[in-house]
């Protein structure tokens, strides 16, 4: 039988646990994965980050969990956390509508979902606390499924062949061919006989091109998802790989003396640089600029940030190399000189990160918040988490630094996403303006962030400053022209886009309610192109 196929790995040998034919259950779930892929294409790619995206991912997560469920595999806390965190991240799509943050969340969801499915299938062969977690993910999500893309199709074909033998496909095709002439005659007659059916067919014809694109994308995505999950399920619990210590030993090729000299040379220059720049660094903690400093506060904060990024990238690579490439001593530990120099470099990176963060706080106090200032601050916090985890790893060989980094960065990103960056910026800048710590409030900048600032800007319509009132009204006009319309009865309602359930978010509902309550006599905004250009210009740092 054709469905009695053995699954081959790349070297042509049959892997343990990969032999046998696909069960009926596998074929059914492959069809379910194809349906999930269509939901992702229709609800996410076509509708963006909203309720539909969360529903599509939630359905995929549930179907995946049902398929990979195996009582023989003991659930592990870290993959379970990743699965729960991915659902929490997807739920953000129904709360806020920050496209930039949602793109970051999508990347995070992909990583967390990958860890979850590999853990659920027991395919995290290596210790998930080390960088070898990435080896597992690349193997199980790229190498193996791309080599077996045909297997999901075989599982589906097995459903057709199970009862009818090899000739079932030919019989199905023959039945479809015989039905074509009858359909070609009856459908036009049905169209002429009923207006509702005519409208349905005309709508299908108009959207046929879009539907075909969706189907093609869904099939391609669905086959890949099914290949990943089917191969994980077939190889569930397999333990054919060597342990993490054996695998890591293959990369330990650098002699300890060479590593010590390499790190020592770098550390000397870092130490000299640090000693020569003490006034520059630590003045940030006092909240003042160095005496005679020629740069503006903006340049002061920017310079600190980019210094931190460049040195942190270099130091991150150096620390990683010291953990990966250096040969171990008799106790299977990093040699003491290498460990001490790596520790100094890590502390230097933390100091630079803290200094740059303090500069950014100073800049925000002087100039207010922007998206770039907030996002760079978040990046600094995540970088500090990674460096701290690597420091602990230097002294505790079995410390799960990769788990700590992924967990800490995921939680930090989730907190920022639920808080909504644009809302926080608007609240902070308006509060600073009213408290007198911010001399000028850039209402137009807040207006071009996103519509999430509308509920915060509403209070400025009664501000004592006429310029602030006028700019706020103009911003509200622009957002109203894009979001609310009049229905047939003359009532203000959200635009049709916001009435579809897959496009729903709590933030959009709140924004539209604010706009509708303000524009009781709304007749459409009329603004010059010059004003629109100024409103939606480039974002400043």
Coordinates of C-alpha atoms in Angstrom, one line a residue:
X1 CA 0.0 0.0 0.0
X2 CA 1.2 3.5 -0.8
X3 CA 0.2 4.7 2.6
X4 CA 2.6 2.3 4.2
X5 CA 5.5 4.7 3.8
X6 CA 8.5 4.9 6.1
X7 CA 9.8 8.4 6.9
X8 CA 13.4 9.0 6.0
X9 CA 15.8 11.4 7.5
X10 CA 18.3 13.4 5.4
X11 CA 21.1 10.8 5.3
X12 CA 18.7 8.1 3.9
X13 CA 18.5 6.0 7.0
X14 CA 15.2 5.4 8.8
X15 CA 15.2 7.3 12.1
X16 CA 14.0 5.6 15.3
X17 CA 10.4 6.3 15.9
X18 CA 9.8 7.5 12.4
X19 CA 8.6 4.3 10.8
X20 CA 5.0 3.3 10.1
X21 CA 2.0 4.6 8.2
X22 CA 0.0 7.7 9.0
X23 CA -3.1 7.0 11.1
X24 CA -6.6 8.4 10.3
X25 CA -6.2 10.8 13.2
X26 CA -3.2 12.4 11.5
X27 CA -5.1 12.9 8.2
X28 CA -8.0 14.6 10.1
X29 CA -5.6 16.9 11.9
X30 CA -3.8 17.8 8.7
X31 CA -7.2 19.1 7.4
X32 CA -7.7 21.0 10.6
X33 CA -4.3 22.6 10.3
X34 CA -5.2 23.7 6.7
X35 CA -8.4 25.3 8.1
X36 CA -6.3 27.0 10.8
X37 CA -4.0 28.3 8.1
X38 CA -6.9 29.8 6.2
X39 CA -8.1 31.5 9.4
X40 CA -4.7 33.0 9.9
X41 CA -4.6 34.3 6.3
X42 CA -8.1 35.7 6.3
X43 CA -8.3 37.0 9.9
X44 CA -4.7 38.1 10.3
X45 CA -3.0 38.9 6.9
X46 CA -6.2 40.5 5.5
X47 CA -7.5 42.1 8.7
X48 CA -4.4 42.9 10.7
X49 CA -3.9 42.9 14.5
X50 CA -7.4 42.6 16.0
X51 CA -9.8 40.1 17.5
X52 CA -9.6 38.0 14.3
X53 CA -5.8 37.5 14.7
X54 CA -6.3 36.3 18.3
X55 CA -9.1 34.0 17.3
X56 CA -7.0 32.5 14.5
X57 CA -4.0 31.9 16.8
X58 CA -6.2 30.6 19.6
X59 CA -7.8 28.0 17.3
X60 CA -4.4 27.0 16.0
X61 CA -3.1 26.7 19.6
X62 CA -6.1 24.5 20.7
X63 CA -5.8 22.2 17.7
X64 CA -2.1 21.9 18.1
X65 CA -2.5 21.1 21.8
X66 CA -5.1 18.4 21.0
X67 CA -2.9 16.8 18.4
X68 CA 0.3 16.8 20.4
X69 CA -1.3 15.7 23.7
X70 CA 0.4 12.5 24.9
X71 CA 0.1 11.1 28.4
X72 CA 3.5 9.4 28.0
X73 CA 5.2 12.8 27.8
X74 CA 5.5 14.7 31.0
X75 CA 4.7 18.4 30.6
X76 CA 7.6 20.7 31.3
X77 CA 7.1 24.1 33.1
X78 CA 9.1 26.2 30.6
X79 CA 7.3 25.1 27.4
X80 CA 4.0 25.4 29.3
X81 CA 4.9 29.0 30.3
X82 CA 5.8 29.7 26.7
X83 CA 2.4 28.5 25.5
X84 CA 0.6 30.5 28.1
X85 CA 2.7 33.6 27.3
X86 CA 2.0 33.3 23.6
X87 CA -1.8 33.2 24.3
X88 CA -1.4 36.3 26.5
X89 CA 0.5 38.1 23.8
X90 CA -2.1 37.2 21.2
X91 CA -4.8 38.6 23.5
X92 CA -3.1 42.0 23.3
X93 CA -4.4 42.2 19.7
X94 CA -8.0 42.6 21.1
X95 CA -6.9 45.3 23.6
X96 CA -4.7 47.7 21.8
X97 CA -4.0 48.5 18.2
X98 CA -0.3 49.5 18.2
X99 CA 1.0 48.1 15.0
X100 CA 4.7 48.5 15.8
X101 CA 4.4 46.8 19.2
X102 CA 2.1 44.1 17.7
X103 CA 4.8 43.3 15.1
X104 CA 7.3 42.7 18.0
X105 CA 4.6 40.6 19.8
X106 CA 4.1 38.5 16.6
X107 CA 7.8 37.7 16.5
X108 CA 7.6 36.8 20.2
X109 CA 4.6 34.6 19.7
X110 CA 6.4 32.7 16.9
X111 CA 9.3 32.0 19.2
X112 CA 7.1 31.0 22.2
X113 CA 4.8 28.8 20.1
X114 CA 7.9 27.1 18.6
X115 CA 9.2 26.3 22.1
X116 CA 5.8 25.2 23.2
X117 CA 5.2 22.7 20.4
X118 CA 8.7 21.2 20.7
X119 CA 8.3 20.8 24.4
X120 CA 4.8 19.3 24.1
X121 CA 6.2 16.7 21.7
X122 CA 9.2 16.0 23.9
X123 CA 11.5 17.1 21.2
X124 CA 13.7 19.5 23.2
X125 CA 16.5 17.0 23.2
X126 CA 19.1 19.4 24.6
X127 CA 19.0 21.2 27.8
X128 CA 16.7 24.1 27.2
X129 CA 18.6 26.4 29.5
X130 CA 21.5 26.8 27.1
X131 CA 21.9 28.3 23.6
X132 CA 21.4 24.7 22.2
X133 CA 17.7 25.5 22.5
X134 CA 18.1 27.3 19.2
X135 CA 19.6 24.1 17.7
X136 CA 16.5 22.2 18.6
X137 CA 14.2 24.8 17.2
X138 CA 16.1 25.1 13.9
X139 CA 16.1 21.3 13.5
X140 CA 12.5 20.7 14.4
X141 CA 11.0 23.8 12.6
X142 CA 13.2 24.0 9.5
X143 CA 15.4 21.0 8.7
X144 CA 13.0 18.1 9.4
X145 CA 9.7 19.6 8.1
X146 CA 11.3 21.0 4.9
X147 CA 12.7 17.5 4.2
X148 CA 9.2 16.0 4.7
X149 CA 6.7 18.5 3.2
X150 CA 5.0 15.6 1.4
X151 CA 4.1 13.7 4.5
X152 CA 1.0 15.8 5.4
X153 CA -0.4 15.1 1.9
X154 CA 0.2 11.4 2.4
X155 CA -1.7 11.5 5.6
X156 CA -4.7 13.2 3.9
X157 CA -4.5 10.7 1.0
X158 CA -4.6 7.9 3.5
X159 CA -8.1 9.0 4.5
X160 CA -9.3 8.6 0.9
X161 CA -7.6 5.3 0.3
X162 CA -8.5 3.8 3.6
X163 CA -11.9 2.5 2.4
X164 CA -11.7 2.6 -1.4
X165 CA -8.2 1.5 -2.1
X166 CA -5.8 3.0 -4.7
X167 CA -8.6 3.7 -7.2
X168 CA -10.6 6.0 -4.9
X169 CA -8.9 9.2 -6.2
X170 CA -9.8 8.3 -9.8
X171 CA -13.4 7.7 -8.9
X172 CA -13.7 11.1 -7.1
X173 CA -12.1 12.9 -10.0
X174 CA -14.4 11.1 -12.5
X175 CA -17.5 12.1 -10.4
X176 CA -16.3 15.8 -10.5
X177 CA -15.8 15.7 -14.2
X178 CA -19.3 14.3 -14.8
X179 CA -20.8 16.9 -12.6
X180 CA -19.3 19.9 -14.5
X181 CA -21.7 19.9 -17.4
X182 CA -24.7 19.7 -15.1
X183 CA -23.4 22.5 -12.9
X184 CA -22.7 24.7 -16.0
X185 CA -26.4 24.4 -17.1
X186 CA -28.1 24.6 -13.7
X187 CA -26.2 27.5 -12.1
X188 CA -27.2 30.1 -14.8
X189 CA -30.8 29.0 -14.5
X190 CA -30.7 29.4 -10.7
X191 CA -29.1 32.9 -11.1
X192 CA -32.0 34.0 -13.4
X193 CA -34.6 32.5 -11.1
X194 CA -33.6 34.2 -7.8
X195 CA -32.2 37.6 -7.0
X196 CA -30.6 36.5 -3.7
X197 CA -28.7 33.7 -5.4
X198 CA -27.7 36.0 -8.2
X199 CA -26.3 38.5 -5.7
X200 CA -24.4 35.7 -4.0
X201 CA -22.8 34.5 -7.2
X202 CA -21.9 38.0 -8.4
X203 CA -20.3 38.6 -5.0
X204 CA -18.3 35.4 -5.3
X205 CA -17.2 36.4 -8.9
X206 CA -16.1 39.8 -7.7
X207 CA -14.0 38.4 -4.9
X208 CA -12.8 35.3 -6.7
X209 CA -9.3 36.6 -7.3
X210 CA -8.9 37.5 -3.7
X211 CA -10.3 34.2 -2.5
X212 CA -7.9 32.3 -4.8
X213 CA -5.0 34.2 -3.3
X214 CA -6.2 33.4 0.2
X215 CA -6.6 29.7 -0.6
X216 CA -3.1 29.5 -2.2
X217 CA -1.5 31.2 0.8
X218 CA -3.5 29.1 3.2
X219 CA -2.4 25.8 1.5
X220 CA 1.3 26.8 1.5
X221 CA 1.2 27.9 5.1
X222 CA -1.0 24.9 6.1
X223 CA 1.3 22.4 4.5
X224 CA 4.3 23.8 6.4
X225 CA 2.5 23.9 9.7
X226 CA 1.2 20.4 9.2
X227 CA 4.7 19.1 8.3
X228 CA 6.1 20.7 11.4
X229 CA 3.5 19.3 13.7
X230 CA 3.1 15.9 12.0
X231 CA 6.9 15.3 12.2
X232 CA 6.9 16.4 15.8
X233 CA 4.1 14.1 16.7
X234 CA 5.7 11.1 14.8
X235 CA 9.0 11.7 16.6
X236 CA 7.4 12.6 20.0
X237 CA 9.6 11.6 22.9
X238 CA 12.5 10.5 20.7
X239 CA 15.9 10.8 22.5
X240 CA 18.5 9.9 19.8
X241 CA 20.7 12.9 20.3
X242 CA 23.8 13.1 22.5
X243 CA 23.7 15.1 25.7
X244 CA 24.3 18.8 25.8
X245 CA 27.8 18.4 27.3
X246 CA 28.9 16.1 24.5
X247 CA 27.5 18.5 21.9
X248 CA 29.0 21.6 23.5
X249 CA 32.4 19.9 23.7
X250 CA 32.7 19.9 19.9
X251 CA 32.9 23.7 19.9
X252 CA 35.4 24.1 22.7
X253 CA 38.5 24.7 20.5
X254 CA 40.0 27.9 22.0
X255 CA 42.9 27.5 24.5
X256 CA 42.4 29.2 27.8
X257 CA 45.6 31.2 27.5
X258 CA 44.6 32.6 24.1
X259 CA 41.2 33.5 25.5
X260 CA 42.7 35.2 28.5
X261 CA 45.1 37.4 26.4
X262 CA 42.2 38.2 24.0
X263 CA 39.9 39.3 26.8
X264 CA 42.6 41.0 28.7
X265 CA 43.6 43.2 25.8
X266 CA 40.0 44.3 25.4
X267 CA 39.5 44.8 29.2
X268 CA 42.6 47.1 29.4
X269 CA 41.1 49.5 26.8
X270 CA 37.7 49.3 28.5
X271 CA 39.3 50.2 31.9
X272 CA 41.2 53.1 30.5
X273 CA 38.1 54.4 28.7
X274 CA 36.1 54.1 31.9
X275 CA 38.6 55.9 34.0
X276 CA 38.9 58.8 31.5
X277 CA 35.2 59.2 31.2
X278 CA 34.1 59.1 34.9
X279 CA 32.8 62.7 34.8
X280 CA 30.9 62.0 31.6
X281 CA 29.3 58.8 32.8
X282 CA 28.3 59.6 36.4
X283 CA 27.0 63.1 35.8
X284 CA 23.9 61.5 34.3
X285 CA 23.0 60.1 37.7
X286 CA 23.1 63.6 39.2
X287 CA 20.6 64.9 36.6
X288 CA 23.0 67.5 35.2
X289 CA 25.3 67.8 32.1
X290 CA 29.0 67.9 32.6
X291 CA 30.6 71.4 32.9
X292 CA 31.4 72.8 29.6
X293 CA 29.6 70.1 27.7
X294 CA 29.0 71.4 24.2
X295 CA 26.2 69.1 23.2
X296 CA 22.4 69.6 23.6
X297 CA 20.5 67.3 25.9
X298 CA 19.2 65.5 22.8
X299 CA 22.7 64.8 21.6
X300 CA 23.8 63.9 25.1
X301 CA 21.1 61.2 25.3
X302 CA 21.6 59.9 21.8
X303 CA 25.4 59.6 22.2
X304 CA 25.0 57.5 25.4
X305 CA 22.5 55.2 23.7
X306 CA 24.5 54.4 20.6
X307 CA 27.7 53.9 22.6
X308 CA 25.8 51.5 24.7
X309 CA 24.4 49.6 21.7
X310 CA 27.7 49.2 19.9
X311 CA 29.7 48.2 23.0
X312 CA 26.9 45.9 24.2
X313 CA 26.8 44.1 20.9
X314 CA 30.6 43.6 21.0
X315 CA 30.5 42.5 24.6
X316 CA 27.6 40.2 24.1
X317 CA 29.6 38.4 21.4
X318 CA 32.7 38.3 23.6
X319 CA 30.8 36.8 26.5
X320 CA 29.1 34.3 24.3
X321 CA 32.4 33.2 22.8
X322 CA 33.9 32.8 26.2
X323 CA 31.1 30.4 27.2
X324 CA 31.1 28.5 24.0
X325 CA 34.6 28.2 22.5
X326 CA 36.9 28.2 25.5
X327 CA 38.2 24.8 26.6
X328 CA 37.3 23.7 30.1
X329 CA 39.6 22.8 32.9
X330 CA 39.8 19.4 34.7
X331 CA 36.6 20.3 36.6
X332 CA 34.7 21.0 33.3
X333 CA 34.6 24.7 34.2
X334 CA 35.7 27.9 32.5
X335 CA 39.3 28.8 33.5
X336 CA 39.4 31.3 36.2
X337 CA 41.2 34.1 34.3
X338 CA 38.7 33.8 31.4
X339 CA 35.9 33.9 33.9
X340 CA 37.2 36.9 35.8
X341 CA 37.8 38.9 32.6
X342 CA 34.4 38.0 31.2
X343 CA 32.9 39.1 34.5
X344 CA 34.6 42.5 34.2
X345 CA 33.4 43.0 30.7
X346 CA 29.9 42.1 31.7
X347 CA 29.9 44.6 34.6
X348 CA 31.3 47.3 32.3
X349 CA 28.3 46.6 29.9
X350 CA 25.9 46.8 32.8
X351 CA 27.4 50.1 33.9
X352 CA 27.2 51.6 30.4
X353 CA 23.6 50.4 30.1
X354 CA 22.6 51.9 33.4
X355 CA 24.3 55.2 32.4
X356 CA 22.6 55.3 29.1
X357 CA 19.3 54.6 30.7
X358 CA 19.8 57.4 33.2
X359 CA 20.5 59.8 30.3
X360 CA 17.3 58.7 28.6
X361 CA 15.4 59.4 31.8
X362 CA 17.0 62.9 31.9
X363 CA 16.1 63.5 28.3
X364 CA 12.5 62.5 28.9
X365 CA 12.2 64.8 31.8
X366 CA 13.5 67.7 29.7
X367 CA 11.8 67.0 26.4
X368 CA 8.9 64.6 27.1
X369 CA 8.3 61.0 25.8
X370 CA 8.4 59.8 22.3
X371 CA 8.0 56.2 20.9
X372 CA 11.7 55.9 20.2
X373 CA 12.7 57.1 23.7
X374 CA 10.3 54.6 25.3
X375 CA 11.3 51.7 23.1
X376 CA 15.0 52.3 23.6
X377 CA 14.4 52.3 27.3
X378 CA 12.6 49.0 27.0
X379 CA 15.5 47.7 25.0
X380 CA 18.0 48.7 27.7
X381 CA 16.0 46.8 30.3
X382 CA 15.9 43.7 28.2
X383 CA 19.6 44.0 27.5
X384 CA 20.3 44.3 31.2
X385 CA 18.3 41.1 31.8
X386 CA 20.4 39.2 29.3
X387 CA 23.7 40.5 30.7
X388 CA 22.7 39.6 34.2
X389 CA 21.8 36.1 33.1
X390 CA 25.1 35.6 31.4
X391 CA 27.0 36.8 34.5
X392 CA 25.2 34.2 36.6
X393 CA 26.0 31.6 33.9
X394 CA 29.7 32.3 34.3
X395 CA 29.7 31.1 37.9
X396 CA 27.0 28.4 37.8
X397 CA 27.4 26.1 34.9
X398 CA 23.9 24.7 35.0
X399 CA 22.1 28.0 35.3
X400 CA 19.3 28.1 32.7
X401 CA 20.3 31.5 31.2
X402 CA 18.3 31.1 28.0
X403 CA 15.1 30.4 30.0
X404 CA 15.7 33.4 32.1
X405 CA 16.4 35.7 29.1
X406 CA 13.3 34.5 27.2
X407 CA 11.1 34.6 30.2
X408 CA 12.3 38.1 31.4
X409 CA 12.2 39.7 27.9
X410 CA 8.7 38.2 27.2
X411 CA 7.3 39.5 30.4
X412 CA 8.8 43.0 29.8
X413 CA 7.4 43.1 26.3
X414 CA 4.0 41.9 27.5
X415 CA 3.8 44.6 30.2
X416 CA 4.6 47.3 27.6
X417 CA 2.1 46.0 25.2
X418 CA -0.8 45.9 27.7
X419 CA 0.1 49.4 28.9
X420 CA 0.0 50.7 25.3
X421 CA 3.0 52.8 24.5
X422 CA 1.1 55.6 22.8
X423 CA -1.3 55.9 25.7
X424 CA 1.5 56.1 28.2
X425 CA 3.3 58.8 26.1
X426 CA 0.1 60.9 25.8
X427 CA -0.6 60.6 29.6
X428 CA 2.9 61.4 30.6
X429 CA 3.4 64.4 28.3
X430 CA 0.0 65.9 29.1
X431 CA 0.6 65.5 32.9
X432 CA 4.1 67.0 32.6
X433 CA 2.7 69.9 30.6
X434 CA 0.0 70.6 33.2
X435 CA 2.5 70.3 36.0
X436 CA 4.8 72.8 34.3
X437 CA 7.8 70.5 33.9
X438 CA 7.2 70.4 30.1
X439 CA 7.2 73.9 28.7
X440 CA 5.5 73.1 25.4
X441 CA 3.2 70.3 24.4
X442 CA 3.6 68.9 20.9
X443 CA -0.1 68.1 20.2
X444 CA 0.6 67.3 16.6
X445 CA 3.2 64.7 17.5
X446 CA 0.7 63.0 19.8
X447 CA -1.8 63.2 17.0
X448 CA 0.4 61.3 14.6
X449 CA 1.3 58.5 17.0
X450 CA -2.0 56.6 16.7
X451 CA -5.7 57.0 17.4
X452 CA -4.9 55.6 20.9
X453 CA -4.1 59.1 22.0
X454 CA -7.6 60.4 21.2
X455 CA -9.1 59.6 24.7
X456 CA -6.2 61.5 26.3
X457 CA -6.3 64.4 24.0
X458 CA -10.0 65.0 24.6
X459 CA -9.2 66.8 27.9
X460 CA -7.1 69.3 26.0
X461 CA -10.1 70.7 24.1
X462 CA -10.8 72.9 27.1
X463 CA -7.1 73.9 27.7
X464 CA -6.5 77.6 28.5
X465 CA -3.9 77.7 25.7
X466 CA -5.6 78.6 22.5
X467 CA -2.9 77.0 20.3
X468 CA -3.2 73.7 22.2
X469 CA -7.0 73.8 21.9
X470 CA -6.8 74.4 18.1
X471 CA -4.2 71.8 17.4
X472 CA -6.2 69.2 19.5
X473 CA -9.4 70.0 17.6
X474 CA -7.6 69.6 14.3
X475 CA -6.2 66.3 15.3
X476 CA -9.6 65.1 16.5
X477 CA -11.0 66.2 13.1
X478 CA -8.6 64.1 11.2
X479 CA -9.2 60.9 13.2
X480 CA -12.9 61.5 13.1
X481 CA -12.8 61.8 9.3
X482 CA -11.2 58.3 9.2
X483 CA -13.2 56.5 11.8
X484 CA -16.9 57.7 12.0
X485 CA -19.6 58.1 9.4
X486 CA -23.3 58.8 9.2
X487 CA -25.8 56.0 8.7
X488 CA -29.0 56.3 6.7
X489 CA -30.8 57.7 9.7
X490 CA -28.2 60.5 10.1
X491 CA -26.7 59.0 13.3
X492 CA -22.9 58.8 13.8
X493 CA -21.6 55.3 13.8
X494 CA -18.1 53.7 13.4
X495 CA -16.9 53.1 9.9
X496 CA -17.9 49.7 8.4
X497 CA -14.3 48.3 9.0
X498 CA -14.8 48.6 12.8
X499 CA -18.1 46.8 12.7
X500 CA -16.7 43.5 11.6
X501 CA -16.0 41.3 14.5
X502 CA -12.5 40.2 13.3
X503 CA -11.4 43.9 13.3
X504 CA -12.6 44.6 16.8
X505 CA -10.3 45.9 19.6
X506 CA -11.2 47.4 22.9
X507 CA -9.1 50.5 22.1
X508 CA -10.9 51.1 18.8
X509 CA -14.3 50.9 20.6
X510 CA -13.1 53.4 23.2
X511 CA -11.7 55.8 20.5
X512 CA -14.9 55.7 18.4
X513 CA -17.1 56.3 21.4
X514 CA -15.1 59.4 22.3
X515 CA -15.2 60.7 18.7
X516 CA -19.0 60.0 18.3
X517 CA -19.8 61.7 21.6
X518 CA -17.8 64.8 20.5
X519 CA -19.1 65.1 16.9
X520 CA -22.8 65.2 17.3
X521 CA -23.1 67.5 14.3
X522 CA -20.3 65.8 12.4
X523 CA -20.3 66.6 8.6
X524 CA -16.8 65.4 7.7
X525 CA -13.4 67.0 8.3
X526 CA -11.9 69.3 5.7
X527 CA -8.2 69.8 6.1
X528 CA -5.5 71.0 3.6
X529 CA -2.9 68.6 2.3
X530 CA -0.2 70.8 3.8
X531 CA -1.7 70.3 7.2
X532 CA -2.0 66.5 6.7
X533 CA 1.6 66.4 5.7
X534 CA 2.7 68.2 8.8
X535 CA 0.5 66.0 11.0
X536 CA 1.8 62.7 9.5
X537 CA 5.5 63.7 9.0
X538 CA 8.5 61.9 10.2
X539 CA 8.8 60.9 13.8
X540 CA 11.4 62.7 15.9
X541 CA 13.8 61.0 18.3

